[in-house]
Coordinates of C-alpha atoms and ligand atoms in Angstrom, one line a residue:
M7 CA 5.6 5.2 26.2
E8 CA 7.2 8.1 24.3
I9 CA 4.7 10.5 22.8
P10 CA 5.2 13.1 20.0
E11 CA 5.4 16.8 20.7
N12 CA 2.1 18.8 20.7
C13 CA 1.1 19.6 17.1
V14 CA -1.7 20.7 14.8
V15 CA -2.7 18.3 12.0
V16 CA -4.2 19.8 9.0
I17 CA -6.2 17.5 6.7
F18 CA -6.8 18.8 3.2
G19 CA -9.7 16.8 1.7
A20 CA -11.4 16.6 5.0
S21 CA -14.8 15.5 3.5
G22 CA -13.2 12.8 1.4
D23 CA -13.5 9.1 1.7
L24 CA -10.0 8.5 3.0
T25 CA -10.4 10.9 5.9
K26 CA -13.5 9.2 7.2
R27 CA -12.6 5.6 6.6
K28 CA -8.9 5.6 7.4
L29 CA -7.5 9.0 8.8
V30 CA -10.0 9.8 11.5
P31 CA -10.3 6.1 12.7
A32 CA -6.5 6.0 12.9
L33 CA -6.2 9.1 14.9
Y34 CA -9.0 7.8 17.3
A35 CA -7.1 4.4 17.7
L36 CA -4.0 6.3 18.5
Y37 CA -6.0 8.5 21.0
L38 CA -7.2 5.4 22.8
Q39 CA -3.7 4.1 23.1
N40 CA -2.6 7.5 24.6
A41 CA -0.1 7.7 21.8
L42 CA -1.1 11.1 20.5
P43 CA 0.6 14.3 21.8
K44 CA -0.6 15.5 25.2
K45 CA -2.3 18.4 23.3
F46 CA -3.2 18.5 19.7
A47 CA -5.8 19.9 17.3
V48 CA -7.0 18.6 13.9
L49 CA -8.1 21.0 11.4
G50 CA -10.3 19.7 8.5
V51 CA -10.0 21.7 5.4
S52 CA -12.2 21.4 2.4
R53 CA -14.6 23.5 0.2
S54 CA -18.0 23.0 1.8
L55 CA -19.2 25.4 4.4
I56 CA -19.7 23.8 7.9
S57 CA -19.2 24.8 11.4
D58 CA -16.8 23.2 13.9
K59 CA -19.6 21.8 15.7
D60 CA -21.1 20.0 12.7
F61 CA -17.6 18.8 11.8
Q62 CA -17.3 17.4 15.3
K63 CA -20.6 15.6 14.9
R64 CA -19.4 14.1 11.6
I65 CA -16.2 12.8 13.3
V66 CA -18.4 11.1 15.9
D67 CA -20.5 9.5 13.2
D68 CA -17.4 8.4 11.2
I69 CA -15.8 6.8 14.2
R70 CA -19.1 5.0 15.0
T71 CA -19.3 3.7 11.3
Y72 CA -15.6 3.0 10.4
S73 CA -13.5 2.5 13.6
S74 CA -12.6 -1.1 14.5
K75 CA -12.4 0.0 18.1
K76 CA -15.7 -1.4 19.3
P77 CA -17.6 -1.1 21.6
I78 CA -17.4 2.8 21.4
N79 CA -16.7 4.6 24.6
R80 CA -19.1 7.5 24.4
E81 CA -17.1 9.8 26.8
K82 CA -13.8 9.1 25.2
L83 CA -15.2 9.7 21.7
K84 CA -16.8 13.0 22.8
E85 CA -13.5 14.1 24.3
F86 CA -11.7 13.1 21.2
S87 CA -14.0 15.0 18.8
K88 CA -13.5 18.2 20.8
N89 CA -10.0 18.4 19.2
F90 CA -11.4 18.7 15.7
F91 CA -11.9 21.9 14.0
Y92 CA -13.0 22.9 10.4
Q93 CA -12.0 25.5 7.9
S94 CA -13.6 26.0 4.5
L95 CA -11.1 26.9 1.9
D96 CA -10.8 27.0 -1.8
A97 CA -7.4 25.3 -2.1
T98 CA -6.5 27.0 -5.4
N99 CA -7.0 30.5 -4.0
E100 CA -3.7 31.9 -2.5
D101 CA -5.5 34.7 -0.7
E102 CA -7.6 32.3 1.4
Y103 CA -4.4 30.8 2.9
E104 CA -4.2 34.0 5.0
I105 CA -7.4 32.8 6.8
L106 CA -5.8 29.4 7.3
K107 CA -2.6 31.0 8.6
K108 CA -4.6 32.8 11.2
R109 CA -6.6 29.8 12.1
L110 CA -3.5 27.8 12.5
S111 CA -1.9 30.3 14.8
E112 CA -4.9 30.3 17.1
L113 CA -5.0 26.5 17.1
S114 CA -1.4 26.3 17.8
K115 CA -1.8 28.5 20.8
R116 CA -4.6 26.3 22.0
A117 CA -2.8 23.2 21.6
K118 CA 0.5 24.8 22.9
S119 CA 2.1 23.4 19.8
K120 CA 4.8 25.9 19.1
E121 CA 3.6 26.0 15.5
N122 CA 4.4 22.3 14.9
Y123 CA 2.2 21.7 11.8
L124 CA 1.6 18.3 10.0
Y125 CA -0.3 18.9 6.7
Y126 CA -2.0 15.9 5.2
L127 CA -2.9 16.1 1.5
S128 CA -5.7 13.8 0.9
T129 CA -7.4 15.7 -1.9
S130 CA -7.5 15.0 -5.5
P131 CA -3.9 14.6 -6.8
T132 CA -4.3 17.6 -9.1
L133 CA -4.4 19.9 -6.1
F134 CA -1.2 18.6 -4.5
P135 CA 1.2 21.1 -6.1
M136 CA -1.1 24.0 -5.7
I137 CA -1.6 23.4 -1.9
A138 CA 2.1 23.0 -1.3
E139 CA 2.8 26.1 -3.2
N140 CA 0.2 28.3 -1.5
L141 CA 1.4 27.1 1.9
G142 CA 4.8 28.0 0.8
K143 CA 3.9 31.4 -0.4
K144 CA 2.4 32.2 3.1
G145 CA 5.6 31.0 4.8
L146 CA 3.6 28.1 6.3
Q147 CA 6.3 25.6 5.6
T148 CA 9.1 27.6 7.3
E149 CA 11.1 26.0 10.1
N150 CA 13.6 28.1 12.0
N151 CA 14.7 28.5 15.7
R152 CA 11.5 30.3 16.5
T153 CA 8.9 28.1 14.8
G154 CA 8.2 24.5 15.1
W155 CA 8.5 21.7 12.6
K156 CA 6.4 21.6 9.4
R157 CA 5.8 18.4 7.6
I158 CA 3.7 17.5 4.7
I159 CA 2.2 13.9 4.0
V160 CA 1.4 13.5 0.2
E161 CA -1.1 10.7 -0.5
K162 CA -0.7 8.5 -3.4
P163 CA -0.8 8.5 -6.5
F164 CA 2.5 10.4 -6.7
G165 CA 2.2 11.3 -10.3
R166 CA 0.9 9.3 -13.3
D167 CA 4.2 8.6 -14.8
L168 CA 7.9 9.5 -14.2
K169 CA 7.5 13.0 -15.9
S170 CA 4.6 14.0 -13.8
A171 CA 6.0 12.6 -10.6
Q172 CA 9.2 14.6 -11.2
A173 CA 7.2 17.7 -12.0
L174 CA 5.1 17.3 -8.8
N175 CA 8.2 16.7 -6.8
S176 CA 10.0 19.7 -8.0
R177 CA 6.9 21.9 -7.2
L178 CA 6.9 20.4 -3.7
Q179 CA 10.6 20.9 -3.2
S180 CA 10.4 24.6 -4.3
Y181 CA 9.1 25.2 -0.8
F182 CA 9.6 22.1 1.3
Q183 CA 12.9 20.4 2.0
E184 CA 13.1 16.6 1.2
D185 CA 13.1 15.9 5.0
Q186 CA 9.8 17.7 5.4
I187 CA 8.1 15.6 2.7
Y188 CA 6.5 12.3 3.6
R189 CA 5.3 10.3 0.5
I190 CA 2.9 7.8 2.0
D191 CA 2.5 4.3 0.7
H192 CA 0.2 2.6 3.2
Y193 CA 1.6 -0.9 2.5
L194 CA 4.9 0.2 4.1
G195 CA 2.8 0.9 7.3
K196 CA 1.3 -2.6 7.4
E197 CA 2.6 -4.6 10.3
T198 CA 3.1 -7.7 8.2
V199 CA 5.1 -5.9 5.6
Q200 CA 7.4 -4.5 8.2
N201 CA 7.6 -8.1 9.7
I202 CA 9.2 -9.2 6.5
M203 CA 12.3 -7.3 7.5
A204 CA 12.1 -8.7 11.1
F205 CA 11.6 -12.2 9.6
R206 CA 14.7 -12.0 7.4
F207 CA 17.0 -10.0 9.5
A208 CA 16.3 -11.2 13.0
N209 CA 16.5 -15.0 12.3
G210 CA 19.8 -16.7 11.7
I211 CA 18.3 -19.6 9.7
I212 CA 16.4 -17.4 7.0
E213 CA 19.0 -15.1 5.4
P214 CA 21.5 -17.8 4.3
L215 CA 18.6 -19.3 2.1
W216 CA 17.3 -16.0 0.8
N217 CA 19.0 -15.9 -2.6
R218 CA 19.1 -17.3 -6.1
N219 CA 20.9 -20.4 -4.8
F220 CA 17.9 -21.7 -2.9
I221 CA 14.9 -19.8 -4.2
S222 CA 13.5 -20.7 -7.6
R223 CA 10.7 -18.1 -7.8
V224 CA 8.8 -15.5 -5.8
E225 CA 5.0 -14.7 -6.2
V226 CA 3.3 -11.6 -4.9
T227 CA -0.4 -11.4 -5.0
A228 CA -2.7 -8.6 -4.0
A229 CA -6.2 -9.6 -4.7
E230 CA -9.4 -7.6 -3.9
S231 CA -12.9 -8.9 -4.0
I232 CA -14.4 -5.4 -4.4
G233 CA -14.8 -3.6 -7.8
V234 CA -14.1 0.0 -8.2
E235 CA -17.1 1.1 -6.0
E236 CA -17.5 4.9 -6.0
R237 CA -14.0 5.5 -7.5
G238 CA -14.6 4.9 -11.0
G239 CA -13.6 8.3 -12.2
Y240 CA -10.3 8.2 -10.4
Y241 CA -9.6 4.5 -11.3
D242 CA -10.4 4.9 -15.0
H243 CA -7.6 7.4 -15.2
Y244 CA -5.1 5.2 -13.4
G245 CA -5.9 1.5 -13.6
V246 CA -4.3 -1.3 -11.6
L247 CA -0.7 -0.8 -12.7
R248 CA -0.5 2.7 -11.3
D249 CA -2.9 2.2 -8.4
M250 CA -1.3 -1.0 -6.9
V251 CA 1.8 -2.1 -8.6
Q252 CA 4.0 1.0 -9.2
N253 CA 3.8 1.7 -5.4
H254 CA 2.4 -1.0 -3.0
L255 CA 3.6 -4.1 -4.7
L256 CA 7.0 -2.9 -5.8
Q257 CA 7.5 -1.8 -2.3
V258 CA 6.7 -5.2 -1.1
V259 CA 9.2 -6.6 -3.6
G260 CA 11.7 -4.0 -2.3
T261 CA 11.2 -5.4 1.3
I262 CA 11.6 -9.0 0.1
A263 CA 14.6 -8.4 -2.1
M264 CA 16.6 -5.7 -0.3
E265 CA 20.1 -6.3 1.2
P266 CA 20.3 -6.1 4.9
P267 CA 20.8 -2.5 6.0
A268 CA 23.8 -1.6 8.2
F269 CA 21.5 0.1 10.6
F270 CA 17.7 0.4 11.2
T271 CA 17.5 4.1 10.1
A272 CA 15.4 5.8 7.5
T273 CA 18.4 6.4 5.3
A274 CA 19.9 3.0 5.6
V275 CA 16.7 1.1 4.9
R276 CA 15.7 3.4 2.1
N277 CA 19.1 3.2 0.6
E278 CA 18.8 -0.6 0.3
T279 CA 15.2 -0.7 -1.1
V280 CA 16.0 1.9 -3.8
K281 CA 18.9 -0.4 -4.9
V282 CA 16.3 -3.0 -5.6
F283 CA 14.1 -0.7 -7.7
Q284 CA 17.1 0.5 -9.7
S285 CA 18.1 -3.1 -10.4
L286 CA 14.7 -4.0 -11.9
K287 CA 15.4 -5.3 -15.3
P288 CA 13.5 -3.1 -17.7
I289 CA 10.7 -4.5 -19.7
K290 CA 11.0 -2.9 -23.1
T291 CA 7.9 -1.7 -24.9
S292 CA 8.5 -4.6 -27.4
E293 CA 8.6 -7.1 -24.6
V294 CA 5.4 -6.2 -22.8
R295 CA 3.3 -8.8 -24.5
K296 CA 5.8 -11.5 -23.2
Y297 CA 6.0 -10.3 -19.6
V298 CA 2.8 -8.6 -18.8
V299 CA -0.9 -9.7 -18.9
R300 CA -3.7 -7.2 -18.4
G301 CA -7.3 -7.9 -17.9
Q302 CA -10.7 -6.2 -17.1
Y303 CA -13.6 -7.7 -15.2
N304 CA -16.8 -8.6 -17.0
A305 CA -20.3 -8.8 -15.5
S306 CA -20.9 -12.1 -13.8
K307 CA -22.8 -13.7 -11.0
I308 CA -21.2 -14.0 -7.5
R309 CA -22.9 -16.4 -5.2
G310 CA -26.1 -15.9 -7.2
K311 CA -25.9 -12.1 -7.2
E312 CA -25.4 -10.2 -10.5
V313 CA -22.3 -8.1 -10.5
S314 CA -21.7 -5.4 -13.1
G315 CA -18.7 -5.4 -15.5
Y316 CA -16.0 -2.8 -15.2
R317 CA -17.3 -0.8 -18.2
E318 CA -20.8 -0.5 -16.6
E319 CA -19.4 1.0 -13.5
K320 CA -20.3 4.6 -12.4
D321 CA -17.9 7.2 -14.0
V322 CA -16.1 4.7 -16.2
D323 CA -15.8 5.1 -19.9
P324 CA -18.0 2.4 -21.5
K325 CA -15.2 1.8 -24.0
S326 CA -12.5 1.9 -21.4
K327 CA -9.3 -0.1 -21.8
T328 CA -8.1 0.6 -18.3
P329 CA -6.9 -2.7 -16.7
T330 CA -8.4 -3.9 -13.4
F331 CA -6.1 -6.9 -13.4
V332 CA -2.4 -7.3 -14.2
A333 CA 0.1 -10.0 -13.9
L334 CA 3.8 -9.5 -14.6
K335 CA 7.0 -11.5 -14.6
I336 CA 9.9 -9.4 -13.4
F337 CA 13.6 -9.8 -12.7
I338 CA 16.0 -8.1 -10.4
D339 CA 19.4 -7.9 -12.0
N340 CA 21.8 -8.3 -9.1
F341 CA 24.0 -10.9 -7.5
R342 CA 21.3 -12.0 -5.0
W343 CA 18.4 -12.5 -7.5
G344 CA 19.8 -12.8 -11.0
D345 CA 17.4 -15.1 -13.0
V346 CA 14.9 -15.6 -10.3
P347 CA 11.5 -14.7 -11.7
F348 CA 9.2 -12.5 -9.5
Y349 CA 5.5 -13.1 -10.5
I350 CA 3.3 -10.2 -9.4
R351 CA -0.4 -10.0 -9.8
S352 CA -3.2 -7.7 -8.6
G353 CA -6.8 -7.2 -9.5
K354 CA -10.2 -6.0 -8.6
R355 CA -13.2 -8.4 -8.4
L356 CA -11.1 -11.5 -7.8
P357 CA -12.5 -14.2 -5.6
T358 CA -11.4 -12.9 -2.3
R359 CA -9.4 -10.1 -0.5
V360 CA -5.8 -11.5 0.1
T361 CA -2.3 -10.1 -0.1
E362 CA 0.5 -12.5 0.2
V363 CA 4.0 -13.4 -0.7
V364 CA 5.0 -17.0 -1.7
I365 CA 8.7 -18.0 -1.8
Y366 CA 9.2 -21.2 -3.7
F367 CA 12.4 -23.0 -2.9
K368 CA 14.3 -25.1 -5.2
K369 CA 13.6 -28.8 -5.3
T370 CA 15.9 -31.3 -3.8
P371 CA 18.7 -32.1 -6.3
H372 CA 17.8 -35.7 -6.4
H373 CA 14.3 -37.1 -6.2
L374 CA 14.5 -40.1 -3.9
F375 CA 10.9 -40.6 -3.4
T376 CA 9.4 -39.9 -6.9
G377 CA 6.5 -42.2 -7.6
N378 CA 5.5 -42.2 -4.0
G379 CA 4.0 -38.8 -3.8
H380 CA 2.8 -36.0 -5.9
P381 CA 5.3 -34.5 -8.5
N382 CA 6.0 -31.2 -6.5
I383 CA 7.3 -33.0 -3.5
G384 CA 10.4 -31.3 -2.3
C385 CA 9.3 -27.9 -3.4
N386 CA 9.2 -26.1 -0.2
Q387 CA 7.0 -22.9 0.0
L388 CA 7.1 -20.1 2.6
I389 CA 3.9 -18.1 2.5
I390 CA 3.9 -14.7 4.2
R391 CA 0.3 -13.6 4.4
I392 CA 0.1 -9.8 4.6
Q393 CA -3.7 -9.7 5.0
P394 CA -6.1 -11.1 6.1
D395 CA -5.4 -13.9 8.6
E396 CA -1.9 -12.4 8.9
G397 CA 0.8 -15.0 9.5
T398 CA 3.6 -17.2 8.0
L399 CA 3.3 -20.7 6.8
L400 CA 6.1 -23.2 5.7
K401 CA 5.1 -26.1 3.6
F402 CA 7.4 -29.2 3.6
G403 CA 7.3 -32.8 2.7
M404 CA 6.7 -35.6 5.5
K405 CA 6.5 -39.2 5.2
T406 CA 2.9 -40.6 5.8
P407 CA 2.9 -43.2 8.5
G408 CA 2.8 -46.8 7.5
A409 CA 4.4 -49.0 4.9
G410 CA 6.5 -47.6 2.0
F411 CA 7.7 -44.1 1.6
K412 CA 4.8 -41.9 0.6
I413 CA 5.5 -38.3 1.0
E414 CA 2.9 -35.6 1.6
D415 CA 3.0 -31.9 2.0
V416 CA 2.3 -30.6 5.5
S417 CA 2.5 -27.1 7.0
M418 CA 4.0 -25.3 10.0
D419 CA 2.1 -22.1 10.5
F420 CA 2.0 -19.0 12.6
H421 CA -1.0 -16.8 12.9
Y422 CA -0.8 -13.3 14.4
S423 CA -4.3 -13.9 15.9
E424 CA -2.8 -16.6 18.1
L425 CA -0.7 -14.1 20.0
Y426 CA -2.5 -13.3 23.2
H427 CA -1.4 -9.7 23.0
A428 CA -2.0 -9.3 19.2
Y429 CA -3.3 -6.0 18.2
I430 CA -2.4 -5.3 14.7
P431 CA -2.4 -1.6 14.2
E432 CA -3.8 -0.2 11.0
A433 CA -1.1 1.1 8.6
Y434 CA -2.2 4.8 8.9
E435 CA -1.9 4.6 12.7
R436 CA 1.7 3.7 12.4
L437 CA 2.5 6.1 9.6
I438 CA 0.8 9.3 11.0
L439 CA 2.6 8.6 14.4
D440 CA 5.9 8.1 12.6
C441 CA 5.5 11.5 10.8
M442 CA 4.7 13.2 14.1
F443 CA 8.0 11.8 15.4
G444 CA 9.8 12.9 12.2
D445 CA 10.7 9.3 11.2
A446 CA 10.5 8.7 7.5
T447 CA 11.7 5.1 7.4
L448 CA 8.3 3.8 6.2
Y449 CA 7.7 6.5 3.6
A450 CA 8.9 6.4 0.0
R451 CA 11.8 8.5 -0.9
I452 CA 11.7 10.3 -4.2
D453 CA 14.5 8.2 -5.8
A454 CA 12.5 5.1 -5.0
V455 CA 9.3 6.6 -6.5
E456 CA 11.1 7.7 -9.6
A457 CA 12.8 4.3 -10.1
C458 CA 9.4 2.5 -9.8
W459 CA 7.9 4.9 -12.4
K460 CA 10.9 4.4 -14.8
F461 CA 10.2 0.7 -14.6
V462 CA 6.5 0.9 -15.1
D463 CA 6.5 3.6 -17.8
P464 CA 7.4 1.5 -20.8
I465 CA 4.6 -0.9 -19.9
L466 CA 2.0 2.0 -19.8
D467 CA 3.5 3.3 -23.0
A468 CA 3.1 0.0 -24.8
W469 CA -0.5 -0.4 -23.6
Q470 CA -1.2 3.1 -24.8
N471 CA 0.5 2.9 -28.3
R472 CA 0.5 -0.8 -29.3
S473 CA -2.8 -1.8 -30.6
N474 CA -1.8 -5.5 -30.8
I475 CA -1.6 -5.8 -27.0
K476 CA -4.8 -7.4 -25.9
I477 CA -6.8 -6.7 -22.7
Y478 CA -8.4 -9.9 -21.7
G479 CA -11.8 -10.1 -20.0
Y480 CA -12.4 -12.1 -17.0
P481 CA -15.6 -12.8 -15.2
A482 CA -15.9 -10.9 -11.9
G483 CA -15.2 -13.3 -9.0
T484 CA -12.6 -15.4 -10.8
W485 CA -8.8 -15.3 -10.7
G486 CA -8.3 -13.1 -13.8
P487 CA -7.6 -14.0 -17.3
K488 CA -6.1 -17.6 -17.8
E489 CA -3.6 -16.0 -20.2
S490 CA -1.7 -15.0 -17.0
L491 CA -0.5 -18.7 -16.9
A492 CA 1.5 -18.2 -20.0
L493 CA 4.0 -16.1 -17.9
F494 CA 5.3 -19.3 -16.3
D495 CA 8.3 -21.1 -17.6
Y496 CA 7.1 -24.7 -16.9
P497 CA 3.8 -26.4 -17.5
D498 CA 3.6 -27.6 -13.8
E499 CA 3.9 -24.0 -12.5
D500 CA 0.8 -22.1 -11.5
W501 CA -0.3 -19.3 -9.2
R502 CA -1.2 -20.2 -5.7
Y503 CA -4.9 -19.9 -5.3
P504 CA -5.8 -19.2 -1.5
C505 CA -9.4 -19.7 -2.4
K506 CA -11.5 -21.0 -5.3
N507 CA -13.3 -19.0 -8.0
L508 CA -16.3 -17.4 -6.5
A509 CA -18.3 -17.2 -9.6
T510 CA -18.6 -20.9 -9.5
E511 CA -17.7 -22.2 -6.0
G512 CA -17.8 -21.2 -2.4
E513 CA -15.3 -18.8 -0.8
Y514 CA -12.7 -19.8 1.6
C515 CA -9.3 -18.1 2.1
E516 CA -6.9 -19.8 4.4
L517 CA -3.3 -19.5 5.0
Ligands
BG6_603 C1 -5.3 1.8 -2.4 C2 -5.9 1.7 -3.8 O1 -4.0 2.5 -2.4 O2 -5.0 0.6 -1.9 C3 -7.1 1.0 -3.8 O3 -6.0 3.1 -4.3 C4 -7.0 -0.3 -3.1 O4 -7.6 0.9 -5.1 C5 -6.3 -0.1 -1.8 O5 -8.3 -0.8 -2.9 C6 -6.0 -1.5 -1.2 O6 -5.5 -1.3 0.0 P1 -5.6 -2.5 1.2 O7 -4.9 -1.9 2.4 O8 -7.1 -2.7 1.4 O9 -5.0 -3.6 0.6

């Protein structure tokens, strides 16, 4: 297996949630697979004062709590944690970056890394531009013949709107070149999102059907059963449209809707997805009521347990109008997708955690068996389950045995879990490794980020400035406000419900 060159990884925001829940476990998983460089060092950076030793102890605890790689191999874990170091730093103070520079040079010698540095910005987004600038002012971004590569991963959210995203980008680009900047969207690192491309472009039978001639509508759902947890302060400032749709879900739409790239390279793939984002039919401020429904969860009982409403959550404004649910009907104005509605929905405190895409194929042109089965017979569905129970399912009609011609829906399904060699890597494993290799295929390019903001901005603007646009309440544990049904064109259309309403019924979630 090819492994990346030795390097030093610098995590800004080392005491944050993402670091302990995702980044450190991802590095550990890569370490166990012998996928990391032969020699490497990870420098955790944040404000608090702690020693290298204490930081290493913390890493061990984090792995024990958050790694899915169980049972833990004590020896391996100890060995792994020895590669971690810590530097306390006020990220806003330029002078302190001298200390950082010195520390990096020591660690680089230790890891024989020739000054290959990967900076991971996992702090509050307000610090992103300042950190990039301070690194730049100390020359810590310079790549020349003498020094190694320097790459910077910028966590989401990349801005709050188009203007702020452009401002952030121009500050990053004052010091870093575009090919040094990796804008992370962890959905692109999900194995099952990448598999959409394989499914479409590695199978001769799929692509001919993948267009407006055969597909009547597409549905993308990202449901979460959790509420905002400890992130009320951040979330209340962003809301579901910025948190999930502008990035993750539009990227999924991009993968579903893109044209086949000529080559499988970062530039070719990203050239195709950006065209999808640029073809999104704008929803004008005046059309928001027609095409977008927003909601906010109310207090409820889930399986007998009281659950607070969004406005009662910690660090949330008690009069907040921030949506925790959104459903949209969007169109892609191009030859492949003209007039095919894409229904997108995402929310917190829904009945279960599930992310999936449903492709609805057109019905047969003539209904031979009407009257002998249910009315939707002939509407084939392809369900691509992104998580959990990852897999793909095709629904089609079959004659039930016996007299007459009664048709019923049956399924052909594939579950990743049935593959004997199935190990589905976490998105962050794939993405960190790709960055070490200098492969940006699964990272968002600035033109894509901008096009997605350009699409989302008028909706945010309408919500902010048009007082007649309602925010509907929905009981925690249900599928969001029933008003989202009004987005459909026909009375027999509805969302797919992979499980029932938790507030009232038991949970199940199957493909
Ligand atoms: C993050 C959002 O980007 O994605 C969170 O900020 C959300 O609010 C999370 O919970 C969902 O990711 P996943 O991988 O669990 O679907």
